[in-house]
Amino acid sequence: MKKILVAEDTESNYLLLSIILRKEYEVYRAHDGQEAIEKFESCRPDMILMDIKMPVMDGLEATRRIRLKGGTLPIIALTANAYDSDREKAYLAGCNNYMAKPVMAAKLREMIHSYLG
């Protein structure tokens, strides 16, 4: 079973993503960007769903550091901000794709399947 790391500090958002994903994937959680880097190294996920605004270290910085460590896995930025400038920042940080919150289950599954098959 493929592994997805969900980097999300808000409990309700994580629970929603977990419910959407857990039938098809092993789901791991990081509460902030620093923990996302640690879980990337320890769990070796196949994909990361990365919240942008988190405590300790934001998702963009965590993505940059994961890329510096040689991480080539797909990283999808999740954010409440749907501005073009936010999308651009996510791509520049190394995210492969971008999805605005609230996340629509069917659209998220479709995006994940496009990367993981």
mmCIF file of C-alpha atoms in Angstrom:
data_model
loop_
_atom_site.group_PDB
_atom_site.id
_atom_site.type_symbol
_atom_site.label_atom_id
_atom_site.label_comp_id
_atom_site.label_asym_id
_atom_site.label_seq_id
_atom_site.Cartn_x
_atom_site.Cartn_y
_atom_site.Cartn_z
ATOM 1 C CA MET A 1 0.000 0.000 0.000
ATOM 2 C CA LYS A 2 1.371 3.432 -0.929
ATOM 3 C CA LYS A 3 2.128 5.876 1.868
ATOM 4 C CA ILE A 4 0.954 9.485 2.032
ATOM 5 C CA LEU A 5 2.286 11.943 4.571
ATOM 6 C CA VAL A 6 -0.227 14.644 5.498
ATOM 7 C CA ALA A 7 1.485 17.716 6.936
ATOM 8 C CA GLU A 8 -1.410 19.549 8.588
ATOM 9 C CA ASP A 9 -1.609 21.352 11.922
ATOM 10 C CA THR A 10 -5.403 21.669 12.116
ATOM 11 C CA GLU A 11 -7.046 18.547 13.538
ATOM 12 C CA SER A 12 -10.316 18.841 11.573
ATOM 13 C CA ASN A 13 -8.468 19.280 8.264
ATOM 14 C CA TYR A 14 -6.268 16.269 8.994
ATOM 15 C CA LEU A 15 -9.284 14.118 9.938
ATOM 16 C CA LEU A 16 -11.041 15.002 6.676
ATOM 17 C CA LEU A 17 -7.961 14.140 4.607
ATOM 18 C CA SER A 18 -7.441 10.929 6.565
ATOM 19 C CA ILE A 19 -11.025 9.811 5.940
ATOM 20 C CA ILE A 20 -10.637 10.540 2.207
ATOM 21 C CA LEU A 21 -7.339 8.650 1.943
ATOM 22 C CA ARG A 22 -7.195 5.796 4.450
ATOM 23 C CA LYS A 23 -9.082 3.206 2.382
ATOM 24 C CA GLU A 24 -6.465 3.338 -0.375
ATOM 25 C CA TYR A 25 -3.281 4.542 1.361
ATOM 26 C CA GLU A 26 -1.295 4.330 4.573
ATOM 27 C CA VAL A 27 -1.664 7.801 6.075
ATOM 28 C CA TYR A 28 0.971 9.427 8.277
ATOM 29 C CA ARG A 29 0.720 12.828 9.921
ATOM 30 C CA ALA A 30 3.081 15.675 10.637
ATOM 31 C CA HIS A 31 1.848 18.606 12.738
ATOM 32 C CA ASP A 32 4.324 21.154 11.334
ATOM 33 C CA GLY A 33 6.987 21.569 8.688
ATOM 34 C CA GLN A 34 9.854 20.381 10.878
ATOM 35 C CA GLU A 35 7.993 17.188 11.701
ATOM 36 C CA ALA A 36 7.195 16.756 7.985
ATOM 37 C CA ILE A 37 10.931 16.664 7.231
ATOM 38 C CA GLU A 38 11.499 14.126 10.026
ATOM 39 C CA LYS A 39 8.612 11.922 8.825
ATOM 40 C CA PHE A 40 9.843 12.207 5.224
ATOM 41 C CA GLU A 41 13.131 10.704 6.378
ATOM 42 C CA SER A 42 11.680 8.042 8.707
ATOM 43 C CA CYS A 43 8.507 6.928 6.890
ATOM 44 C CA ARG A 44 9.659 7.365 3.281
ATOM 45 C CA PRO A 45 6.217 8.313 1.958
ATOM 46 C CA ASP A 46 5.271 8.074 -1.719
ATOM 47 C CA MET A 47 3.626 11.508 -1.614
ATOM 48 C CA ILE A 48 3.204 14.479 0.710
ATOM 49 C CA LEU A 49 0.134 16.664 1.103
ATOM 50 C CA MET A 50 1.701 19.828 2.515
ATOM 51 C CA ASP A 51 -0.264 22.527 4.300
ATOM 52 C CA ILE A 52 1.416 25.868 3.634
ATOM 53 C CA LYS A 53 0.704 27.709 6.897
ATOM 54 C CA MET A 54 1.893 25.707 9.900
ATOM 55 C CA PRO A 55 3.686 26.494 13.157
ATOM 56 C CA VAL A 56 7.415 25.916 13.741
ATOM 57 C CA MET A 57 8.189 25.773 9.990
ATOM 58 C CA ASP A 58 5.800 26.510 7.136
ATOM 59 C CA GLY A 59 5.115 24.085 4.327
ATOM 60 C CA LEU A 60 7.086 26.009 1.716
ATOM 61 C CA GLU A 61 10.290 25.906 3.765
ATOM 62 C CA ALA A 62 9.711 22.240 4.589
ATOM 63 C CA THR A 63 9.276 21.508 0.864
ATOM 64 C CA ARG A 64 12.509 23.352 0.020
ATOM 65 C CA ARG A 65 14.419 21.338 2.629
ATOM 66 C CA ILE A 66 12.941 18.032 1.483
ATOM 67 C CA ARG A 67 14.019 18.857 -2.077
ATOM 68 C CA LEU A 68 17.524 19.735 -0.832
ATOM 69 C CA LYS A 69 17.663 16.297 0.810
ATOM 70 C CA GLY A 70 17.018 14.737 -2.590
ATOM 71 C CA GLY A 71 13.305 14.143 -2.174
ATOM 72 C CA THR A 72 11.772 13.656 -5.615
ATOM 73 C CA LEU A 73 8.359 12.419 -4.461
ATOM 74 C CA PRO A 74 5.257 14.399 -5.447
ATOM 75 C CA ILE A 75 4.365 17.183 -3.012
ATOM 76 C CA ILE A 76 0.942 18.819 -3.280
ATOM 77 C CA ALA A 77 0.512 22.160 -1.539
ATOM 78 C CA LEU A 78 -2.767 22.608 0.340
ATOM 79 C CA THR A 79 -3.765 26.100 1.356
ATOM 80 C CA ALA A 80 -6.731 28.297 2.155
ATOM 81 C CA ASN A 81 -5.160 30.987 -0.040
ATOM 82 C CA ALA A 82 -6.120 30.563 -3.682
ATOM 83 C CA TYR A 83 -4.225 33.508 -5.130
ATOM 84 C CA ASP A 84 -2.006 33.091 -8.184
ATOM 85 C CA SER A 85 0.933 34.453 -6.178
ATOM 86 C CA ASP A 86 0.485 31.685 -3.583
ATOM 87 C CA ARG A 87 0.376 29.073 -6.323
ATOM 88 C CA GLU A 88 3.587 30.498 -7.805
ATOM 89 C CA LYS A 89 5.328 30.443 -4.400
ATOM 90 C CA ALA A 90 4.356 26.785 -3.970
ATOM 91 C CA TYR A 91 5.804 25.828 -7.350
ATOM 92 C CA LEU A 92 8.980 27.818 -6.706
ATOM 93 C CA ALA A 93 9.444 26.006 -3.375
ATOM 94 C CA GLY A 94 9.316 22.671 -5.186
ATOM 95 C CA CYS A 95 5.682 21.597 -4.954
ATOM 96 C CA ASN A 96 4.403 19.569 -7.908
ATOM 97 C CA ASN A 97 0.835 20.778 -7.628
ATOM 98 C CA TYR A 98 -1.486 22.975 -5.622
ATOM 99 C CA MET A 99 -4.984 22.609 -4.220
ATOM 100 C CA ALA A 100 -7.072 25.220 -2.452
ATOM 101 C CA LYS A 101 -9.007 24.392 0.712
ATOM 102 C CA PRO A 102 -11.635 23.303 1.347
ATOM 103 C CA VAL A 103 -10.447 20.154 -0.419
ATOM 104 C CA MET A 104 -12.957 18.366 -2.612
ATOM 105 C CA ALA A 105 -12.568 14.600 -2.125
ATOM 106 C CA ALA A 106 -13.052 13.565 -5.765
ATOM 107 C CA LYS A 107 -10.660 16.202 -7.059
ATOM 108 C CA LEU A 108 -8.019 15.273 -4.480
ATOM 109 C CA ARG A 109 -8.286 11.549 -5.295
ATOM 110 C CA GLU A 110 -7.990 12.335 -9.001
ATOM 111 C CA MET A 111 -4.873 14.430 -8.424
ATOM 112 C CA ILE A 112 -3.268 11.754 -6.240
ATOM 113 C CA HIS A 113 -4.044 9.024 -8.787
ATOM 114 C CA SER A 114 -2.396 11.126 -11.519
ATOM 115 C CA TYR A 115 0.867 10.872 -9.541
ATOM 116 C CA LEU A 116 0.648 7.484 -7.854
ATOM 117 C CA GLY A 117 -1.493 5.549 -10.318
#
